[in-house]
Each structure stands twice: as structure tokens, then as C-alpha cells.
Amino acid sequence: MAAVNPIGTQPDKPSASGSSLMNFVKVALIAIIVGGSIWLLIEHWNWFSDPATVKAQVVQWGAWGPVVYMLLYAVGPSFLVPGAVMTIAGGLAFGAVWGSVYSLIGGDIGAIVAFAAGRFLGKSFVERIVGERFRAMLQRIAKHGFQIILYLRFVPVIPYNALNLLAGASPITFHDYFWATMIGMIPGTILYAFLGDALWHPLSPKFFLALLLIAASVGCGEIYRRWSHVKIDD
């Protein structure tokens, strides 16, 4: 039987000090993300302007290269590093096959961590972070979570980590989020790793095939959006 509050008493509410501490932790988390992004861009801008330099870095890491790369991929998007850039770098460093495998593992870990961060920060806090234009998307994720996440993994029209935070702040179940992410990331990851491997010969048929396959993947996503009964966007 549910407990009944005595007459004249109020349910327990979070203390002012507890609420202030929670807000401080949330602001500190955002400050770490922004500060880490700035540091990463300043110290390792060459990774983004020329992803081929990642190959040299991986060689220096030796046998730990794949592990370090997967950890970097897991945290990279949280520091505003585009997932496509990380995957292309993986293709350059490890080849199409292992670049895909390591990118998928790192990307899935990062997606789960960011999802947990969205749950922790809460809906109102995430809405303030990602902006007004994503609020409608948050509502659609609440209604059709699996389909929305699956589509946005195929066609990343929303920044990778913004989507993860939005999903975490929405009522979507972790089960739906996890499987939509796992399935939806496979095609793009393989194709961008293939492109990264092909960048060693940028005028080869392999390179143009990679571009063609990426374009076809985006086109399939657009066909799905137009024919799906789920409203993806406005």
C-alpha cells in the first residue's frame, strides 16, 4: 500500500543546496566538453585538416593503436569531432575492414556514453544546449524513437552527439536506441572507412566507387524518409 503523507505535510523535495550542486555538475560537464573541444582543435588541428596524419600517429602507438583509436572515437564526438572524419581516419590507418570494425566499436561506445549524459542532464537542460530548432525532433523521438534514430544514423542531418543527447533526454527506451544505433551505423561506417582507405589513391576507381556508394546510401535514406509513415522532419 502506498504511503500517505500526514495531513498538513508536503512530499519531500530536493533541497536548494542539492539542486544547486546538480546544476553545478551539469554546467561543469558542459564546460569540460567545450574546453576539451577547444584544446583538441588547437593541439591536433592537423588530424582534421589532414586525416592521413592519423596513420603516423597510430604507428607510434604500436600494438595499442586500435585500442587508443577506439577510445578516441568514443570520446571524439563528445568534443565536437565529426564522426565521419574519425571513420575516414580509421580507414586510412587500418584499412577498410579493420577501420570499420574499430570505428563501429568506438562509435557505439561513444553513443552509449552520450545517451547516458542526455539522461543525466535531463530534457530541459538538453533543450537549452541543442537549441530551439531541435525541440520538435525531441518530441518525434518520443513517439517513434527506433525509426527516427535509425534514419538519422543512415542520414546524419543532425550532428552526431546532439542526436545522442536528444535521444538520452527523450523517453525512448535504451533497447530501441541501442539497436537503432547498432544497425544504423553499419552502412555509413563501412562506406566512410572504405573511402578513407581509398584516399591513398584519390583518383582510382576505388575512390570514385566509395563516393558513389556514399551518395547511394544517402539517397536510400531519402527514399525511406519520403515513403515512411513516420514523420522524420517538418
Short mmCIF file of N, CA and C in Angstrom, two decimals, residues 7-78:
data_model
loop_
_atom_site.label_atom_id
_atom_site.label_comp_id
_atom_site.label_asym_id
_atom_site.label_seq_id
_atom_site.Cartn_x
_atom_site.Cartn_y
_atom_site.Cartn_z
N ILE A 7 -1.51 14.68 7.33
CA ILE A 7 -2.21 15.89 6.94
C ILE A 7 -1.34 17.10 7.26
N GLY A 8 -1.26 17.98 6.30
CA GLY A 8 -0.53 19.22 6.50
C GLY A 8 0.94 19.14 6.16
N THR A 9 1.41 17.94 5.78
CA THR A 9 2.82 17.83 5.41
C THR A 9 2.95 17.80 3.90
N GLN A 10 4.12 18.13 3.39
CA GLN A 10 4.40 18.18 1.96
C GLN A 10 5.34 17.05 1.60
N PRO A 11 5.23 16.52 0.36
CA PRO A 11 6.20 15.50 -0.08
C PRO A 11 7.60 16.06 -0.05
N ASP A 12 8.55 15.15 0.17
CA ASP A 12 9.95 15.57 0.19
C ASP A 12 10.34 16.18 -1.14
N LYS A 13 11.05 17.29 -1.11
CA LYS A 13 11.54 17.94 -2.32
C LYS A 13 13.05 18.08 -2.23
N PRO A 14 13.70 18.11 -3.37
CA PRO A 14 15.15 18.29 -3.34
C PRO A 14 15.50 19.60 -2.65
N SER A 15 16.50 19.54 -1.79
CA SER A 15 16.92 20.75 -1.09
C SER A 15 17.54 21.72 -2.07
N ALA A 16 17.56 23.00 -1.66
CA ALA A 16 18.14 24.03 -2.53
C ALA A 16 19.61 23.76 -2.77
N SER A 17 20.30 23.28 -1.72
CA SER A 17 21.73 23.00 -1.88
C SER A 17 21.96 21.84 -2.83
N GLY A 18 21.09 20.80 -2.74
CA GLY A 18 21.22 19.66 -3.64
C GLY A 18 20.95 20.04 -5.08
N SER A 19 19.95 20.89 -5.30
CA SER A 19 19.64 21.36 -6.65
C SER A 19 20.78 22.19 -7.21
N SER A 20 21.35 23.04 -6.38
CA SER A 20 22.47 23.89 -6.83
C SER A 20 23.68 23.04 -7.20
N LEU A 21 23.92 22.00 -6.39
CA LEU A 21 25.06 21.12 -6.68
C LEU A 21 24.86 20.40 -8.01
N MET A 22 23.62 19.92 -8.27
CA MET A 22 23.34 19.23 -9.52
C MET A 22 23.53 20.15 -10.70
N ASN A 23 23.04 21.40 -10.60
CA ASN A 23 23.23 22.37 -11.67
C ASN A 23 24.69 22.66 -11.90
N PHE A 24 25.46 22.74 -10.81
CA PHE A 24 26.90 22.98 -10.93
C PHE A 24 27.58 21.85 -11.69
N VAL A 25 27.19 20.60 -11.36
CA VAL A 25 27.78 19.44 -12.04
C VAL A 25 27.46 19.47 -13.53
N LYS A 26 26.22 19.83 -13.87
CA LYS A 26 25.82 19.89 -15.28
C LYS A 26 26.60 20.96 -16.03
N VAL A 27 26.72 22.13 -15.43
CA VAL A 27 27.46 23.22 -16.07
C VAL A 27 28.93 22.84 -16.21
N ALA A 28 29.47 22.17 -15.18
CA ALA A 28 30.88 21.74 -15.23
C ALA A 28 31.08 20.74 -16.37
N LEU A 29 30.11 19.83 -16.57
CA LEU A 29 30.21 18.85 -17.65
C LEU A 29 30.25 19.54 -19.01
N ILE A 30 29.39 20.53 -19.21
CA ILE A 30 29.39 21.28 -20.46
C ILE A 30 30.70 22.05 -20.64
N ALA A 31 31.21 22.63 -19.56
CA ALA A 31 32.47 23.37 -19.63
C ALA A 31 33.62 22.46 -20.03
N ILE A 32 33.60 21.21 -19.52
CA ILE A 32 34.65 20.25 -19.88
C ILE A 32 34.57 19.92 -21.37
N ILE A 33 33.35 19.73 -21.87
CA ILE A 33 33.17 19.41 -23.29
C ILE A 33 33.67 20.55 -24.17
N VAL A 34 33.25 21.78 -23.84
CA VAL A 34 33.67 22.94 -24.64
C VAL A 34 35.18 23.15 -24.54
N GLY A 35 35.70 23.08 -23.32
CA GLY A 35 37.15 23.25 -23.14
C GLY A 35 37.94 22.17 -23.84
N GLY A 36 37.47 20.93 -23.75
CA GLY A 36 38.15 19.84 -24.45
C GLY A 36 38.12 20.01 -25.95
N SER A 37 37.01 20.52 -26.47
CA SER A 37 36.90 20.77 -27.92
C SER A 37 37.92 21.79 -28.37
N ILE A 38 38.04 22.87 -27.61
CA ILE A 38 38.99 23.93 -27.96
C ILE A 38 40.42 23.39 -27.91
N TRP A 39 40.74 22.64 -26.85
CA TRP A 39 42.09 22.09 -26.74
C TRP A 39 42.40 21.14 -27.87
N LEU A 40 41.43 20.27 -28.20
CA LEU A 40 41.64 19.28 -29.26
C LEU A 40 41.88 19.96 -30.60
N LEU A 41 41.12 21.01 -30.88
CA LEU A 41 41.28 21.72 -32.15
C LEU A 41 42.62 22.44 -32.23
N ILE A 42 43.06 23.01 -31.10
CA ILE A 42 44.33 23.75 -31.09
C ILE A 42 45.52 22.80 -31.19
N GLU A 43 45.48 21.73 -30.39
CA GLU A 43 46.64 20.83 -30.31
C GLU A 43 46.73 19.86 -31.47
N HIS A 44 45.57 19.48 -32.04
CA HIS A 44 45.59 18.44 -33.07
C HIS A 44 44.78 18.85 -34.29
N TRP A 45 44.90 20.10 -34.69
CA TRP A 45 44.18 20.56 -35.87
C TRP A 45 44.56 19.77 -37.11
N ASN A 46 45.81 19.29 -37.16
CA ASN A 46 46.28 18.54 -38.33
C ASN A 46 45.49 17.25 -38.52
N TRP A 47 44.91 16.70 -37.43
CA TRP A 47 44.11 15.48 -37.58
C TRP A 47 42.88 15.73 -38.44
N PHE A 48 42.36 16.95 -38.38
CA PHE A 48 41.12 17.27 -39.09
C PHE A 48 41.39 17.87 -40.46
N SER A 49 42.46 18.66 -40.56
CA SER A 49 42.81 19.23 -41.86
C SER A 49 43.44 18.20 -42.77
N ASP A 50 44.10 17.19 -42.19
CA ASP A 50 44.74 16.14 -42.98
C ASP A 50 44.65 14.82 -42.21
N PRO A 51 43.52 14.10 -42.34
CA PRO A 51 43.34 12.85 -41.57
C PRO A 51 44.42 11.82 -41.81
N ALA A 52 45.17 11.94 -42.90
CA ALA A 52 46.24 10.97 -43.17
C ALA A 52 47.31 10.99 -42.08
N THR A 53 47.41 12.12 -41.34
CA THR A 53 48.41 12.19 -40.28
C THR A 53 48.08 11.23 -39.14
N VAL A 54 46.82 10.79 -39.06
CA VAL A 54 46.45 9.83 -38.03
C VAL A 54 47.22 8.52 -38.22
N LYS A 55 47.51 8.17 -39.47
CA LYS A 55 48.25 6.94 -39.76
C LYS A 55 49.60 6.95 -39.04
N ALA A 56 50.31 8.07 -39.14
CA ALA A 56 51.61 8.18 -38.49
C ALA A 56 51.47 8.08 -36.97
N GLN A 57 50.42 8.68 -36.44
CA GLN A 57 50.19 8.63 -35.01
C GLN A 57 49.90 7.21 -34.54
N VAL A 58 49.11 6.49 -35.31
CA VAL A 58 48.76 5.11 -34.95
C VAL A 58 50.01 4.23 -34.96
N VAL A 59 50.89 4.44 -35.92
CA VAL A 59 52.13 3.67 -35.98
C VAL A 59 52.94 3.88 -34.71
N GLN A 60 52.97 5.11 -34.20
CA GLN A 60 53.70 5.40 -32.98
C GLN A 60 53.11 4.67 -31.77
N TRP A 61 51.80 4.47 -31.78
CA TRP A 61 51.15 3.77 -30.66
C TRP A 61 51.42 2.27 -30.69
N GLY A 62 51.85 1.74 -31.82
CA GLY A 62 52.17 0.33 -31.92
C GLY A 62 50.95 -0.56 -31.73
N ALA A 63 51.11 -1.63 -30.92
CA ALA A 63 50.03 -2.59 -30.72
C ALA A 63 48.82 -1.97 -30.03
N TRP A 64 49.05 -0.85 -29.33
CA TRP A 64 47.94 -0.16 -28.65
C TRP A 64 47.16 0.74 -29.59
N GLY A 65 47.59 0.83 -30.83
CA GLY A 65 46.93 1.73 -31.78
C GLY A 65 45.42 1.54 -31.88
N PRO A 66 44.94 0.31 -32.13
CA PRO A 66 43.49 0.11 -32.24
C PRO A 66 42.74 0.50 -30.97
N VAL A 67 43.31 0.16 -29.81
CA VAL A 67 42.64 0.49 -28.54
C VAL A 67 42.54 2.00 -28.36
N VAL A 68 43.66 2.69 -28.59
CA VAL A 68 43.65 4.15 -28.44
C VAL A 68 42.69 4.78 -29.44
N TYR A 69 42.69 4.27 -30.66
CA TYR A 69 41.78 4.82 -31.67
C TYR A 69 40.33 4.65 -31.26
N MET A 70 39.95 3.46 -30.76
CA MET A 70 38.57 3.24 -30.35
C MET A 70 38.18 4.14 -29.18
N LEU A 71 39.12 4.37 -28.25
CA LEU A 71 38.84 5.28 -27.14
C LEU A 71 38.67 6.71 -27.65
N LEU A 72 39.53 7.11 -28.59
CA LEU A 72 39.40 8.45 -29.17
C LEU A 72 38.08 8.59 -29.91
N TYR A 73 37.67 7.54 -30.61
CA TYR A 73 36.39 7.59 -31.33
C TYR A 73 35.24 7.68 -30.34
N ALA A 74 35.36 7.00 -29.20
CA ALA A 74 34.29 7.01 -28.21
C ALA A 74 34.08 8.40 -27.61
N VAL A 75 35.17 9.15 -27.43
CA VAL A 75 35.05 10.48 -26.80
C VAL A 75 35.08 11.60 -27.83
N GLY A 76 35.60 11.33 -29.03
CA GLY A 76 35.76 12.38 -30.03
C GLY A 76 34.49 13.16 -30.33
N PRO A 77 33.38 12.48 -30.66
CA PRO A 77 32.15 13.22 -30.96
C PRO A 77 31.66 14.07 -29.81
N SER A 78 31.96 13.68 -28.56
CA SER A 78 31.58 14.50 -27.42
C SER A 78 32.36 15.81 -27.41
#
